Each structure stands twice: as structure tokens, then as C-alpha cells.
């Protein structure tokens, strides 16, 4: 029997990992400039945490969680990072330690979705959570940071959509207005939307079913029924984005699939990478009530999750950055032992070094050095070793010179610095 990876879960082999590291490093560098520090949380949480935060009526909790039972505990593989961050924040009483907390995380998330290009069951997110600042300025700063980040990653043709879902009072008003609009059309809705009509009618607005798309045409806009303080907050976000010159579109139809959002929600999409309907690279928003609902302090919060799988599909296929390689080809048994020590010396000096330990012919070793795209090759033979010298071959300039064995490491460092 041959084993296969689990459906929707992919291996990332070393020749692709360089691109992943580039994206992750660029993300870290960028968000750290904005004051975010890294948080690492377990991959498993109590299932109930997601029921209470992500929400009972969200697709994630309804259908997509990988759950497992152990003894009396029901656990779930994390489908997103925000609930874990909130749990850790509350558990450590962070609000008593600092007024504003800025955390970021990078790692795998799990959702049992139907796999397709840009949609997997184990996928990777890089996310930020900012807890303790409820003002509109940080919302605009976050959206602008994401535009900067995607630009740094070479992702072009990016559009940012922004909306406000208001607070509970605005939401209740909007729910009534939307129900009054949709109820007379209930028969024309998809079965899924008919069910949503009672438990979460806002979600019908972002249904992809053509029947629902038709039914919601001309629906009232939430922006028209926002309470004055929610309206002022949203105007503040737009004003700050205008001041920064960040391009964005106000999108009243943007509702997002997680139950915890309040006020600002946003998405960044790109037409790059042939992602079709999976072209949302980043999504996020405010969750000003979630911490309190989880038994913590009343603290406003905002965050986003960036889908790394999708960002990689949408970013240019540049070669991975790796430091230059020095290849060592020993010829003979004594040479092999000398090469082993020399390789260690080079690595101590920070040079990426690969030693050919197979005892093969010079020709085959040089072929291997070529395949690895080594910059330099050190040829060490038993007879030359007796004379205290080795051959230093520059594989880019196609030159070769003899160097004293004891100076070889120095010479390699000097060559690579050029
Ligand atoms: P989300 O919209 O569920 O939000 O996911 C954020 C991003 O993760 C998506 O826009 C997409 O790029 C990526 N993503 C989601 N599901 C998949 C999948 N199955 N395969 C590949 N990529 C996927 C959240 O997760 C929230 N925690 C974001 C947030 C943080 N809101 C506030 N703070």
C-alpha cells in the first residue's frame, strides 16, 4: 500500500520552501516595523472556543472543523488564529500589563473545505491582531500596511474593499431592514439562504448562488442605517485612508463569514495568480465585543488573516534567495577526512557548504556541483594534500587556482565576498 497525503493537504518541498520563506520574512519585517510581536499558540483548542467566537452560524463551525475527542475533551484543529490570540490575551490578563497589544502569527490553519486552486484543508495564514485601540486610525493604518506589504511582495493589481457592519444596535436595525426586503422574495432564494434568513440574514449578501445574487439586488445598504457613532467611526477610517492616499472602495455588500465582526471589515483581492473566486488574499476586521463575550475585559480589537498559499500563487515566480554554495570534492581517503574538517571550518564562517562523501570520480562530482549551482568548488586530492595545497575552482568565472590548504577557508570567504 502506498500512502498519500490527506486530501487538501500538501507537502511543500525544499525547492518551493525558499519562496515561502521569502514571503514569511517580508511579512515579519514589515509588521515588526509597525510594532507587532510574534505570538505562538497551540494548533489544538477546545472546540467550544470557536463556537463562542467564530460563531455557531459560521460555515467554519457548522461544517469545516476537524475535531477530535480525547477523554471528556472535544478539541478542534484551529481553523483561524483570532480566537487563540483572544484566549491567550484574556488568560494572561494582557490588558492589565499594557494598554495596546500588537501580536502577529504565522502558521497552518485547518478547514474541511472542498479543495481547489487557492483553497486547501491545511493552509497557511500570516495574521495580526491589535487589541486595545478602538479608534479609526489603526484601522486605516492596518489596511495601508497590507497594501505596502503586498507591494513589497510584488503582488500587483490589488483592490481593497472596506465596509462597516456597525455595532449590535446598527446590526439589529439593518437585520430588520434586510428581512423586510428579503422575506417577500424568500421563495426565490437558494435552500441555504432560506435557512440563513432566520439565523443570519446578512450572510445572504455574500452568497455566491446566482438565485441569491439576483434576490439581493437593490437590498438596503447597511451604511444607510448605521448608528451615529458607528457612522462617525467609518467616516474616520475613510478620511484616514484618503489622507494616506491608499486606494480603496467602499463595499456595502461585504459582510464576511465570521460572526464576531463589528464596525470595520475589509478584504484585499488581486487578479494575479488565476485564483478566480478564491482571490481574497487578505481579510479582516474589528471584533470589539469578542473579548468580553469570551469572559475577558471589554477591549476593542482589529485584525486580519493573510492567506499565504494564495499570496504565493499571486506573486511573481522569482528564484529563491539562497546564499552562495561552496562544494567540496575530495579525491581519495585522506582527502575525504581533510575535506570533512574543512567543510566544518567553512560552515563556522557562515559559508553554505556541501561535501561530496560518495567517493565518486572527479567528473561526476563536478557535475553535481554544477547541478547544485555552486559558486566555488574545492578539489582536494591525496597527492596535493601531501604538498599542502588544494585547487580552488570558480564555477562562474571558469577559472582555477592552487591555494595553500591552511588558507583555503580564508580564500573562499574572500572569493565569495567579491
Ligand atoms: P478568513 O477570511 O476566514 O479570516 O481567512 C483569511 C484569509 O485566509 C482568506 O482571505 C484567505 O486568503 C485565507 N484562507 C481562508 N481559508 C482558506 C483555505 N481553505 N485555503 C487557503 N486559504 C484560505 C480569518 O481567518 C480571520 N481570523 C481574520 C481576522 C483576524 N479577522 C480579525 N483578525
XYZ file of N, CA and C and ligand atoms in Angstrom, residues 60 79-82 105 111 113 118-120 123 125 128-129 256 258 260-261 280-285 287 302-307 309-310, ligand 1:
135
model
N -17.580 27.860 9.051
C -16.437 27.176 9.668
C -16.922 26.251 10.777
N -9.100 26.531 13.017
C -9.469 26.935 11.659
C -9.036 28.364 11.362
N -8.667 29.117 12.422
C -8.211 30.510 12.265
C -7.455 30.878 13.532
N -6.750 32.002 13.506
C -5.871 32.345 14.623
C -6.452 33.303 15.652
N -7.512 34.028 15.278
C -8.018 35.087 16.155
C -8.520 34.568 17.522
N 1.122 36.289 13.988
C 1.364 34.849 13.981
C 1.477 34.378 12.538
N -9.295 23.689 7.688
C -10.738 23.777 7.420
C -11.090 22.710 6.399
N -12.726 22.173 3.724
C -13.414 22.768 2.578
C -13.184 21.878 1.363
N -6.002 27.464 -4.669
C -6.100 28.540 -3.675
C -6.983 28.201 -2.483
N -7.508 26.971 -2.423
C -8.323 26.598 -1.260
C -7.929 25.194 -0.807
N -7.429 25.084 0.402
C -6.902 23.815 0.888
C -7.473 23.504 2.263
N -4.010 25.069 5.272
C -3.483 26.231 4.553
C -2.730 27.083 5.568
N -1.672 30.859 7.203
C -2.040 32.266 7.365
C -0.929 33.004 8.079
N -2.345 39.389 11.956
C -2.044 40.349 13.026
C -3.307 40.584 13.842
N -3.136 40.825 15.121
C -4.257 41.210 15.978
C -3.799 42.399 16.807
N -18.459 39.374 5.283
C -17.526 38.442 5.896
C -18.245 37.281 6.597
N -17.454 35.415 9.361
C -17.276 35.069 10.769
C -18.205 35.949 11.607
N -18.016 37.276 14.565
C -17.572 38.227 15.591
C -17.344 39.664 15.110
N -17.467 39.911 13.827
C -17.108 41.246 13.338
C -18.076 42.340 13.764
N -9.377 36.332 -2.672
C -9.192 37.155 -1.476
C -7.880 36.750 -0.803
N -6.914 37.649 -0.861
C -5.600 37.330 -0.305
C -5.563 37.623 1.186
N -6.263 38.682 1.587
C -6.267 39.090 2.995
C -7.687 39.485 3.364
N -8.099 39.123 4.583
C -9.411 39.555 5.060
C -9.335 39.805 6.555
N -10.120 40.767 7.008
C -10.078 41.051 8.440
C -11.136 42.049 8.844
N -11.016 42.502 10.071
C -11.968 43.487 10.575
C -11.911 43.613 12.078
N -13.371 43.342 15.952
C -14.203 42.447 16.787
C -14.219 43.023 18.193
N -8.901 44.648 16.467
C -8.979 44.542 15.000
C -7.848 43.641 14.517
N -8.084 42.922 13.435
C -7.025 42.048 12.924
C -7.318 41.597 11.510
N -6.380 40.808 10.980
C -6.565 40.246 9.638
C -5.843 38.913 9.540
N -6.230 38.127 8.555
C -5.507 36.913 8.205
C -5.148 36.993 6.733
N -3.883 36.730 6.430
C -3.441 36.759 5.033
C -3.208 35.311 4.603
N -3.815 34.891 3.510
C -3.653 33.515 3.031
C -2.338 33.375 2.270
N -0.845 30.729 0.993
C -0.906 29.891 -0.222
C -1.313 30.766 -1.415
N -2.323 31.615 -1.166
C -2.835 32.468 -2.258
C -1.844 33.559 -2.627
P -10.825 34.434 6.869
O -11.495 35.355 5.930
O -11.580 33.217 7.251
O -10.476 35.299 8.164
O -9.427 33.995 6.304
C -8.434 34.949 5.953
C -7.706 34.534 4.693
O -7.175 33.215 4.840
C -8.578 34.426 3.461
O -8.787 35.685 2.880
C -7.730 33.532 2.566
O -6.696 34.272 1.952
C -7.119 32.580 3.574
N -7.895 31.320 3.604
C -9.032 31.051 4.287
N -9.438 29.793 4.061
C -8.547 29.232 3.214
C -8.406 27.941 2.602
N -9.253 26.939 2.855
N -7.350 27.733 1.773
C -6.450 28.724 1.536
N -6.528 29.949 2.081
C -7.561 30.211 2.913
C -9.867 34.783 9.281
O -9.361 33.697 9.336
C -9.820 35.762 10.428
N -9.138 35.112 11.564
C -9.093 37.039 10.030
C -9.060 38.013 11.153
C -8.054 38.208 12.030
N -10.042 38.827 11.485
C -9.679 39.517 12.561
N -8.481 39.126 12.903
